[in-house]
Amino acid sequence: MTTPGMDEEKRQRIIRASIEEFGKGYALASTNEIVRKAGVSKGLLFHYFGSKENLFFVAFKEATAKLQEKLLACYEADKENTPGDIFHRLTRLALIKLKLFQD
């Protein structure tokens, strides 16, 4: 979701702050804390995203896309070093996922 005239740098700051804040759980996430961390006004947050729910979905989509990108990069880099056996490759993929979630 990109609003015409939206400052991409501010949008990314809001999304990064919201990903961190939503890590506490949706109900515990505070829009006041998100705007404080992002260094923007609450009015700007709602102007850009409309609601906490919309912000959550945008942040979730971005976080998922970044995770998938990292996972694929790790998988491709590891492909050369992993035996062709599907069991070994799936096990290795699961370990890569765990490492990414820890990061």
PDB file of C-alpha atoms in Angstrom, residues 17-32 34 51-57 59-60:
ATOM      1  CA  ALA A  17       9.164   0.366  14.116  1.00  0.00           C
ATOM      2  CA  SER A  18       5.851  -1.436  13.693  1.00  0.00           C
ATOM      3  CA  ILE A  19       7.512  -4.797  12.999  1.00  0.00           C
ATOM      4  CA  GLU A  20       9.416  -4.412  16.254  1.00  0.00           C
ATOM      5  CA  GLU A  21       6.312  -3.295  18.144  1.00  0.00           C
ATOM      6  CA  PHE A  22       4.020  -5.977  16.678  1.00  0.00           C
ATOM      7  CA  GLY A  23       6.594  -8.503  17.880  1.00  0.00           C
ATOM      8  CA  LYS A  24       4.928  -8.025  21.292  1.00  0.00           C
ATOM      9  CA  GLY A  25       1.629  -9.163  19.805  1.00  0.00           C
ATOM     10  CA  TYR A  26      -1.064  -7.152  18.048  1.00  0.00           C
ATOM     11  CA  ALA A  27      -3.032  -6.267  21.189  1.00  0.00           C
ATOM     12  CA  LEU A  28       0.070  -5.129  23.086  1.00  0.00           C
ATOM     13  CA  ALA A  29       1.488  -3.114  20.188  1.00  0.00           C
ATOM     14  CA  SER A  30       1.130   0.614  20.739  1.00  0.00           C
ATOM     15  CA  THR A  31       0.777   3.107  17.906  1.00  0.00           C
ATOM     16  CA  ASN A  32       2.178   5.718  20.317  1.00  0.00           C
ATOM     17  CA  ILE A  34       5.509   3.058  16.880  1.00  0.00           C
ATOM     18  CA  SER A  51      -5.525   2.122  10.825  1.00  0.00           C
ATOM     19  CA  LYS A  52      -3.456  -0.042  13.128  1.00  0.00           C
ATOM     20  CA  GLU A  53      -4.877  -3.090  11.361  1.00  0.00           C
ATOM     21  CA  ASN A  54      -3.790  -1.860   7.911  1.00  0.00           C
ATOM     22  CA  LEU A  55      -0.337  -1.047   9.276  1.00  0.00           C
ATOM     23  CA  PHE A  56      -0.119  -4.553  10.717  1.00  0.00           C
ATOM     24  CA  PHE A  57      -0.917  -6.136   7.347  1.00  0.00           C
ATOM     25  CA  ALA A  59       4.290  -4.667   8.102  1.00  0.00           C
ATOM     26  CA  PHE A  60       3.503  -8.391   8.036  1.00  0.00           C
TER      27      PHE A  60
END
